[in-house]
Coordinates of C-alpha atoms and ligand atoms in Angstrom, one line a residue:
M27 CA -127.0 160.0 -90.7
N28 CA -127.8 160.5 -87.1
K29 CA -124.5 157.9 -86.3
K30 CA -120.9 159.4 -85.9
T31 CA -118.5 159.0 -88.7
L32 CA -114.9 158.8 -88.9
R33 CA -114.9 162.4 -89.2
D34 CA -116.4 162.9 -85.9
V35 CA -113.5 161.6 -83.8
D36 CA -110.2 162.2 -83.4
L37 CA -107.9 159.8 -84.7
K38 CA -104.2 161.1 -83.8
G39 CA -102.2 158.0 -82.2
K40 CA -106.1 156.1 -81.4
R41 CA -106.2 152.1 -81.9
V42 CA -108.7 152.2 -84.7
I43 CA -110.4 148.4 -85.8
M44 CA -112.5 149.0 -88.6
R45 CA -114.6 146.0 -90.0
V46 CA -114.3 146.2 -94.0
D47 CA -116.0 144.0 -96.4
F48 CA -113.4 142.5 -98.1
N49 CA -115.6 139.4 -99.2
V50 CA -114.1 139.4 -102.6
P51 CA -114.0 136.6 -105.0
V52 CA -110.8 134.4 -105.2
K53 CA -109.8 131.6 -107.2
D54 CA -106.5 130.1 -107.5
G55 CA -105.1 132.3 -105.5
V56 CA -106.2 135.3 -108.0
I57 CA -108.2 138.4 -106.7
K58 CA -110.9 138.2 -109.1
D59 CA -112.8 141.9 -108.8
D60 CA -111.3 144.1 -106.4
T61 CA -114.3 146.9 -105.9
R62 CA -114.9 146.0 -102.5
I63 CA -111.2 146.8 -101.4
R64 CA -110.8 149.9 -103.6
G65 CA -114.1 150.6 -101.7
A66 CA -112.5 150.4 -97.9
L67 CA -109.8 152.9 -99.4
P68 CA -111.3 156.1 -98.0
S69 CA -111.7 155.0 -95.0
I70 CA -108.3 153.4 -94.9
R71 CA -106.1 156.0 -96.4
Y72 CA -108.0 158.8 -93.9
V73 CA -107.0 156.8 -90.7
L74 CA -103.6 156.4 -91.6
E75 CA -103.3 160.1 -93.1
Q76 CA -104.9 160.9 -89.3
G77 CA -102.4 159.4 -87.7
G78 CA -104.3 156.7 -86.7
K79 CA -103.1 152.6 -86.4
L80 CA -105.4 150.4 -88.0
I81 CA -106.4 147.2 -87.3
L82 CA -108.7 145.9 -90.5
M83 CA -111.6 142.5 -90.1
S84 CA -113.1 141.1 -92.7
H85 CA -114.8 137.9 -93.2
M86 CA -114.8 136.0 -96.9
G87 CA -116.4 133.1 -98.3
R88 CA -117.2 130.0 -95.9
P89 CA -114.3 129.4 -94.1
D90 CA -115.8 127.6 -90.6
E91 CA -117.2 125.3 -93.2
K92 CA -113.9 124.1 -94.5
G93 CA -111.4 125.9 -92.5
I94 CA -109.5 128.0 -93.8
T95 CA -108.0 127.5 -97.5
P96 CA -105.8 129.7 -100.0
D97 CA -108.6 131.3 -101.2
T98 CA -110.3 132.1 -97.9
S99 CA -107.1 133.8 -96.2
M100 CA -107.4 137.2 -95.9
K101 CA -103.7 136.7 -96.3
I102 CA -104.2 137.2 -100.3
V103 CA -106.4 140.9 -99.5
A104 CA -103.0 141.5 -97.1
D105 CA -100.5 141.2 -99.9
Y106 CA -102.8 142.8 -102.7
L107 CA -103.9 146.0 -100.3
S108 CA -100.0 146.4 -99.3
G109 CA -99.4 146.8 -103.0
I110 CA -102.0 149.4 -103.5
L111 CA -100.9 151.2 -100.5
G112 CA -96.8 150.8 -100.7
K113 CA -96.9 149.8 -97.3
K114 CA -96.1 146.7 -94.8
I115 CA -99.2 145.7 -93.4
V116 CA -98.6 142.8 -90.8
F117 CA -100.6 139.9 -91.2
V118 CA -102.3 137.7 -88.0
A119 CA -103.0 134.4 -88.9
D120 CA -105.9 134.1 -86.3
C121 CA -108.2 137.4 -85.6
A122 CA -108.4 136.1 -81.7
Q123 CA -104.6 136.3 -81.1
A124 CA -103.6 139.5 -82.3
D125 CA -102.7 141.0 -78.8
A126 CA -98.9 141.5 -79.8
E127 CA -98.8 142.3 -83.4
V128 CA -101.5 145.3 -81.7
A129 CA -99.2 146.3 -79.1
A130 CA -96.1 146.6 -80.8
M131 CA -98.0 148.7 -83.7
K132 CA -97.2 152.2 -84.0
D133 CA -98.9 155.6 -85.1
G134 CA -99.8 154.8 -89.4
D135 CA -99.1 151.5 -88.8
I136 CA -101.7 148.6 -90.5
V137 CA -102.2 144.8 -88.9
M138 CA -104.8 142.9 -90.8
L139 CA -106.7 139.8 -89.1
E140 CA -107.4 136.8 -90.8
N141 CA -110.9 136.0 -91.9
T142 CA -113.6 136.6 -89.0
R143 CA -115.9 134.0 -89.8
Y144 CA -113.2 131.3 -89.0
H145 CA -114.7 131.3 -85.6
K146 CA -118.2 129.6 -85.9
E147 CA -118.8 132.6 -83.1
E148 CA -118.6 135.3 -85.2
Q149 CA -121.7 134.3 -86.7
A150 CA -123.2 132.5 -84.2
K151 CA -125.8 130.6 -86.7
R152 CA -127.2 127.2 -85.5
K153 CA -129.3 125.2 -86.8
Q154 CA -131.5 122.1 -85.1
K155 CA -129.6 119.0 -85.5
D156 CA -131.7 115.9 -86.2
G157 CA -133.2 114.5 -83.0
E158 CA -131.7 117.4 -81.2
S159 CA -134.5 118.3 -78.2
E160 CA -135.8 121.8 -78.3
A161 CA -134.0 122.4 -75.0
D162 CA -130.8 121.2 -76.1
F163 CA -130.7 122.9 -79.5
K164 CA -131.3 126.0 -77.2
A165 CA -128.8 125.7 -75.0
A166 CA -126.1 124.7 -77.4
K167 CA -127.6 128.1 -79.1
A168 CA -127.3 130.1 -76.4
A169 CA -123.8 129.2 -75.4
L170 CA -122.9 130.0 -78.9
K171 CA -124.1 133.6 -78.4
E172 CA -122.0 133.8 -75.3
E173 CA -118.9 132.4 -77.3
Q174 CA -120.0 135.3 -79.8
K175 CA -119.9 138.1 -77.0
K176 CA -116.1 136.9 -75.9
L177 CA -115.3 136.9 -79.5
A178 CA -116.7 140.4 -80.0
E179 CA -114.5 141.6 -76.7
K180 CA -111.5 140.4 -77.7
L181 CA -111.9 142.2 -81.3
A182 CA -112.9 145.2 -79.4
S183 CA -109.4 144.8 -77.0
Y184 CA -107.7 145.6 -79.9
G185 CA -108.9 149.3 -80.5
D186 CA -110.1 152.4 -79.2
I187 CA -112.4 153.1 -81.9
Y188 CA -114.8 150.7 -83.8
C189 CA -115.0 151.5 -87.6
N190 CA -117.9 149.7 -89.4
D191 CA -117.2 150.4 -93.0
A192 CA -119.1 147.0 -94.0
F193 CA -122.1 147.9 -95.5
G194 CA -122.5 144.5 -97.4
T195 CA -122.8 142.7 -94.2
A196 CA -124.5 145.5 -92.0
H197 CA -128.0 143.4 -92.1
R198 CA -125.9 140.9 -89.7
A199 CA -125.3 141.5 -86.4
H200 CA -122.8 139.3 -85.9
A201 CA -119.3 139.6 -83.3
S202 CA -117.5 142.1 -85.8
T203 CA -120.1 144.2 -87.2
A204 CA -122.5 144.9 -83.9
V205 CA -121.9 143.2 -80.9
I206 CA -118.4 144.4 -80.7
T207 CA -119.7 147.9 -80.2
K208 CA -120.8 146.9 -76.7
Y209 CA -117.6 146.7 -75.6
I210 CA -115.4 149.8 -77.1
G211 CA -115.8 153.5 -76.4
V212 CA -117.0 154.6 -79.8
S213 CA -118.1 153.3 -82.8
V214 CA -118.6 154.9 -86.1
A215 CA -119.3 154.6 -89.5
G216 CA -116.4 154.7 -92.4
F217 CA -117.1 156.6 -95.6
L218 CA -118.3 153.8 -97.4
M219 CA -121.1 153.1 -95.3
E220 CA -121.6 156.3 -94.8
K221 CA -122.6 157.1 -98.5
E222 CA -124.3 153.9 -98.9
I223 CA -127.0 155.2 -96.4
A224 CA -126.8 158.7 -97.7
Y225 CA -127.5 157.5 -101.3
L226 CA -130.2 154.5 -100.6
G227 CA -132.1 156.4 -97.2
N228 CA -132.2 159.7 -99.4
A229 CA -133.8 158.0 -102.0
V230 CA -136.3 156.1 -100.1
E231 CA -137.2 158.9 -97.0
N232 CA -136.7 162.2 -99.6
P233 CA -137.0 161.2 -103.1
V234 CA -136.7 163.8 -105.6
R235 CA -139.7 163.3 -107.6
P236 CA -140.9 161.5 -109.9
F237 CA -139.8 158.0 -107.9
V238 CA -139.6 155.0 -110.0
A239 CA -138.0 151.6 -108.5
I240 CA -137.1 148.9 -110.8
L241 CA -137.4 145.1 -109.8
G242 CA -136.4 141.9 -111.5
G243 CA -133.9 139.3 -110.6
A244 CA -135.2 135.1 -109.7
K245 CA -135.5 135.8 -105.8
V246 CA -139.1 136.7 -105.9
S247 CA -140.0 135.8 -102.4
D248 CA -136.7 138.1 -100.9
K249 CA -138.5 140.8 -102.7
L250 CA -142.0 141.0 -102.1
A251 CA -140.9 142.9 -98.6
V252 CA -139.2 145.3 -100.9
V253 CA -142.9 146.2 -103.4
N254 CA -144.3 146.4 -99.8
N255 CA -142.7 148.6 -98.0
L256 CA -141.6 150.9 -101.2
L257 CA -145.4 151.0 -102.5
N258 CA -146.1 154.1 -100.9
K259 CA -143.0 155.7 -101.9
V260 CA -142.7 155.6 -105.5
D261 CA -144.5 157.1 -108.1
A262 CA -144.1 153.8 -110.4
W263 CA -143.4 150.2 -110.2
V264 CA -141.1 148.5 -113.0
I265 CA -141.4 144.9 -112.9
G266 CA -139.0 142.7 -115.2
G267 CA -137.2 139.0 -114.5
G268 CA -138.1 136.0 -113.2
M269 CA -140.0 138.3 -110.6
A270 CA -142.6 139.7 -113.4
Y271 CA -144.2 136.3 -113.7
N272 CA -145.3 135.8 -110.1
Y273 CA -147.1 138.9 -111.2
I274 CA -148.3 138.0 -114.8
K275 CA -150.0 134.7 -113.3
A276 CA -151.4 136.9 -110.7
R277 CA -153.3 138.3 -113.1
G278 CA -155.0 135.4 -115.0
R279 CA -152.4 135.1 -117.6
N280 CA -150.0 131.8 -118.7
V281 CA -147.0 131.6 -117.3
G282 CA -145.5 128.7 -119.1
K283 CA -142.7 126.8 -117.3
S284 CA -141.3 130.5 -116.7
L285 CA -140.2 130.9 -113.1
C286 CA -143.3 131.2 -110.3
E287 CA -144.0 130.9 -106.8
D288 CA -147.2 129.8 -106.7
D289 CA -147.6 130.0 -103.0
Q290 CA -146.6 133.9 -103.2
L291 CA -149.7 134.5 -106.1
D292 CA -151.9 136.0 -103.2
Y293 CA -149.9 138.4 -102.3
A294 CA -148.9 139.5 -106.0
R295 CA -152.6 139.9 -106.3
E296 CA -152.5 142.3 -103.2
M297 CA -149.8 144.4 -104.2
I298 CA -151.7 144.9 -108.1
E299 CA -154.3 146.0 -105.6
K300 CA -152.8 148.2 -103.6
A301 CA -151.0 150.2 -106.4
K302 CA -154.1 151.0 -107.8
K303 CA -155.8 151.7 -104.9
Q304 CA -152.8 153.9 -104.1
N305 CA -152.7 155.2 -107.9
V306 CA -148.7 154.0 -108.4
Q307 CA -148.1 152.8 -112.4
F308 CA -147.4 149.5 -111.7
L309 CA -145.9 148.1 -115.2
L310 CA -145.7 144.5 -116.0
P311 CA -144.0 143.0 -119.2
V312 CA -146.3 143.9 -122.1
D313 CA -144.6 140.9 -124.2
N314 CA -141.7 138.7 -123.4
M315 CA -138.6 136.7 -124.8
A316 CA -139.7 132.9 -124.1
A317 CA -137.1 130.3 -124.8
D318 CA -138.4 126.7 -125.1
A319 CA -134.8 125.6 -122.9
F320 CA -133.4 127.7 -119.6
S321 CA -130.3 127.6 -122.8
N322 CA -128.3 130.7 -124.7
D323 CA -129.1 127.8 -127.7
A324 CA -132.6 127.4 -127.0
A325 CA -135.3 128.4 -129.6
T326 CA -136.7 131.8 -129.0
Q327 CA -139.9 133.7 -129.8
V328 CA -141.2 137.2 -128.6
V329 CA -144.9 136.4 -127.3
G330 CA -147.4 138.6 -125.4
Q331 CA -148.4 138.6 -122.3
D332 CA -149.4 135.2 -122.4
I333 CA -146.4 132.6 -122.6
P334 CA -147.0 129.3 -124.1
E335 CA -147.0 126.2 -122.6
N336 CA -143.3 124.3 -122.2
W337 CA -141.9 127.8 -123.1
M338 CA -140.1 130.2 -120.8
G339 CA -139.7 133.8 -120.2
L340 CA -136.2 134.6 -119.9
D341 CA -136.3 138.0 -120.7
I342 CA -138.9 141.1 -121.3
G343 CA -139.4 141.3 -124.9
P344 CA -138.7 144.6 -127.4
E345 CA -142.1 146.5 -126.6
T346 CA -141.2 146.1 -122.8
I347 CA -137.7 147.6 -123.0
K348 CA -139.7 150.6 -125.1
L349 CA -142.1 150.7 -122.8
Y350 CA -140.0 150.5 -119.3
G351 CA -137.5 152.7 -120.8
D352 CA -140.0 155.8 -121.4
A353 CA -141.0 155.1 -118.0
I354 CA -137.4 155.1 -116.4
K355 CA -136.1 158.2 -118.5
T356 CA -138.8 160.5 -117.0
A357 CA -137.7 159.9 -113.7
K358 CA -135.4 162.1 -110.9
T359 CA -134.8 159.1 -108.9
V360 CA -134.6 155.3 -109.3
V361 CA -133.6 152.5 -107.5
W362 CA -132.8 149.4 -109.5
N363 CA -132.3 145.6 -107.9
G364 CA -132.2 142.5 -110.4
P365 CA -131.7 141.9 -113.9
M366 CA -134.9 142.1 -116.1
G367 CA -133.9 138.5 -117.7
C368 CA -131.3 136.0 -117.9
F369 CA -128.7 138.4 -118.6
E370 CA -125.9 136.2 -118.6
M371 CA -126.6 134.4 -121.5
D372 CA -126.4 137.1 -124.6
K373 CA -130.0 135.9 -126.1
F374 CA -132.0 136.9 -122.8
S375 CA -129.3 139.9 -122.1
K376 CA -131.6 143.0 -124.4
G377 CA -134.0 143.9 -121.8
T378 CA -131.4 144.6 -119.2
F379 CA -128.9 146.0 -121.1
G380 CA -132.2 148.4 -122.4
V381 CA -133.2 149.4 -118.9
A382 CA -129.4 150.0 -117.8
A383 CA -129.3 152.5 -121.1
A384 CA -132.7 154.3 -119.8
V385 CA -131.1 154.2 -116.0
A386 CA -128.1 155.9 -117.6
D387 CA -130.1 158.8 -118.9
V388 CA -131.2 159.9 -115.6
K389 CA -128.1 160.2 -114.3
A390 CA -127.1 162.6 -117.5
N391 CA -130.3 164.4 -117.0
G392 CA -129.9 165.4 -113.4
G393 CA -131.4 162.6 -111.7
I394 CA -130.0 160.3 -109.4
S395 CA -129.7 156.2 -109.9
I396 CA -128.7 153.8 -107.4
I397 CA -128.1 149.9 -108.4
G398 CA -128.8 148.0 -105.2
G399 CA -126.3 145.5 -105.7
G400 CA -126.0 141.6 -106.2
D401 CA -126.9 140.8 -110.1
S402 CA -127.6 144.1 -110.7
V403 CA -124.3 145.4 -110.5
A404 CA -122.8 142.4 -112.8
A405 CA -125.2 143.7 -115.3
V406 CA -124.5 147.1 -115.0
N407 CA -120.6 146.3 -115.4
K408 CA -121.5 143.8 -118.5
S409 CA -123.3 147.0 -120.5
G410 CA -120.4 149.4 -119.7
L411 CA -122.1 151.7 -118.4
A412 CA -121.5 151.7 -114.7
D413 CA -119.8 154.8 -114.7
K414 CA -123.2 156.6 -116.0
M415 CA -124.5 155.4 -112.4
S416 CA -124.8 158.1 -109.9
H417 CA -124.3 154.9 -107.1
I418 CA -123.7 151.4 -107.1
S419 CA -124.1 149.7 -103.8
T420 CA -122.0 147.2 -102.7
G421 CA -124.0 145.3 -100.6
G422 CA -126.9 143.1 -102.3
G423 CA -128.5 141.6 -99.5
A424 CA -128.4 144.7 -97.0
S425 CA -129.7 147.4 -99.8
L426 CA -132.6 145.0 -100.0
E427 CA -133.1 145.1 -96.2
Y428 CA -132.7 148.5 -96.2
L429 CA -135.1 149.2 -98.9
E430 CA -137.8 146.8 -97.3
G431 CA -137.5 149.5 -94.9
K432 CA -135.8 147.3 -92.1
E433 CA -133.2 148.7 -89.5
L434 CA -129.2 147.3 -90.3
P435 CA -128.0 146.1 -87.0
G436 CA -124.4 147.1 -88.1
V437 CA -125.9 150.7 -88.7
A438 CA -128.1 150.9 -85.7
A439 CA -125.1 149.6 -83.0
L440 CA -122.8 152.4 -84.3
S441 CA -122.7 156.1 -82.0
D442 CA -125.7 158.4 -82.2
K443 CA -124.3 161.8 -83.1
Ligands
LIG16 P1 -131.7 138.1 -108.2 O1 -130.5 137.3 -107.5 O2 -132.8 137.8 -107.1 O3 -131.4 139.3 -108.3 O4 -131.3 136.9 -109.6 C1 -130.6 136.9 -110.5 C2 -130.9 136.0 -111.2 O5 -132.0 136.0 -112.0 C3 -129.9 136.5 -112.6 O6 -129.0 135.4 -112.3 C4 -130.7 135.9 -113.7 O7 -130.3 134.8 -114.7 C5 -132.0 135.7 -113.3 N1 -133.2 135.6 -114.0 C6 -133.3 136.7 -114.3 N2 -134.5 137.3 -115.0 C7 -135.2 135.9 -115.5 C8 -136.1 134.9 -115.9 N3 -137.1 135.6 -116.2 N4 -136.0 133.5 -115.5 C9 -135.1 133.1 -114.8 N5 -134.2 133.6 -113.7 C10 -134.0 135.3 -114.3

């Protein structure tokens, strides 16, 4: 990576303002999954060991819509992290009013700021209101952007060094993820960010071949750009989940009531043609687990490439699991985003778990497997094979945008080496 990291700066006695991704699921005052907190520990511990003063900030949930509730307050994370580190953390109830707490810090101290998205200017997102003129909308948006700069400047004033370790929001140009870098001397990547970019970057730019990409899930249009960008880089594509039915229909097959975005069919056809021209294997399901309803209690049948009318494909079928498994196992680099079926329902989880087992073999055979965030992570966790993967990305949206070939604003804004 050509960006500075924590290792490139002297931290002794310095105030380090660190953007982390502590957007953890909280329900009734309990953190349901602490993966993201643990993901930031190497950077946190390093700053403390080097004698820095650490100011942590993150967003969690959507507080700007409802105001801060106990389930969207960083207070719960501050207490939790304090327990893990065995160290006091000073909590500041407004991220833009931490002057006194920061001024009182000694080397090795930690301050945690309240949810950055409590301030709407953190994201500076604004939709045009009904009846609002174009000119008024533009003026309001520009004013919000000005406020965003002020918030970024305020946050920057707490630190001598900015560290971004929040890969999960690196695809957003928010006050705390990108704009802040304009107001602070040096901006560096944290270790989690560095690791994410190293894995994804190597996979895309410099893959050990054969390179197989596996794409599934339900958000078809979100992932089309990934197919387009990676098509000239991969040796094989493996397509499953709701995604697959767009390609199956584009090939003139019946998809019944399966998930399908009809306005994307031309694009799907284009991709199939492109793959053919470039000699890229483009694997689509040869059989499917079809259901008569979107339910674990539905009647099911294994069908071939055509889904009968009034039925829907909710998982890849047994022959496809074998076909995909054989293609995946030969890979030396695998990137996987999106489950092969509705794995949340037991009846439709075999495809995803079968593919997870094949992906686990890749690492066992000396290859590299990267799970691209979001639901694939939940699926891999559920399969019990998480520790058999080389890298599980913490950022679904960010990893997808990276795979689409887009520049991530949170990374682009960091200081060059
Ligand atoms: P995504 O966020 O795009 O990765 O989509 C993940 C979701 O896709 C999961 O909740 C799955 O249940 C769902 N999914 C996977 N396969 C299908 C399918 N064949 N039909 C409908 N939903 C699916």
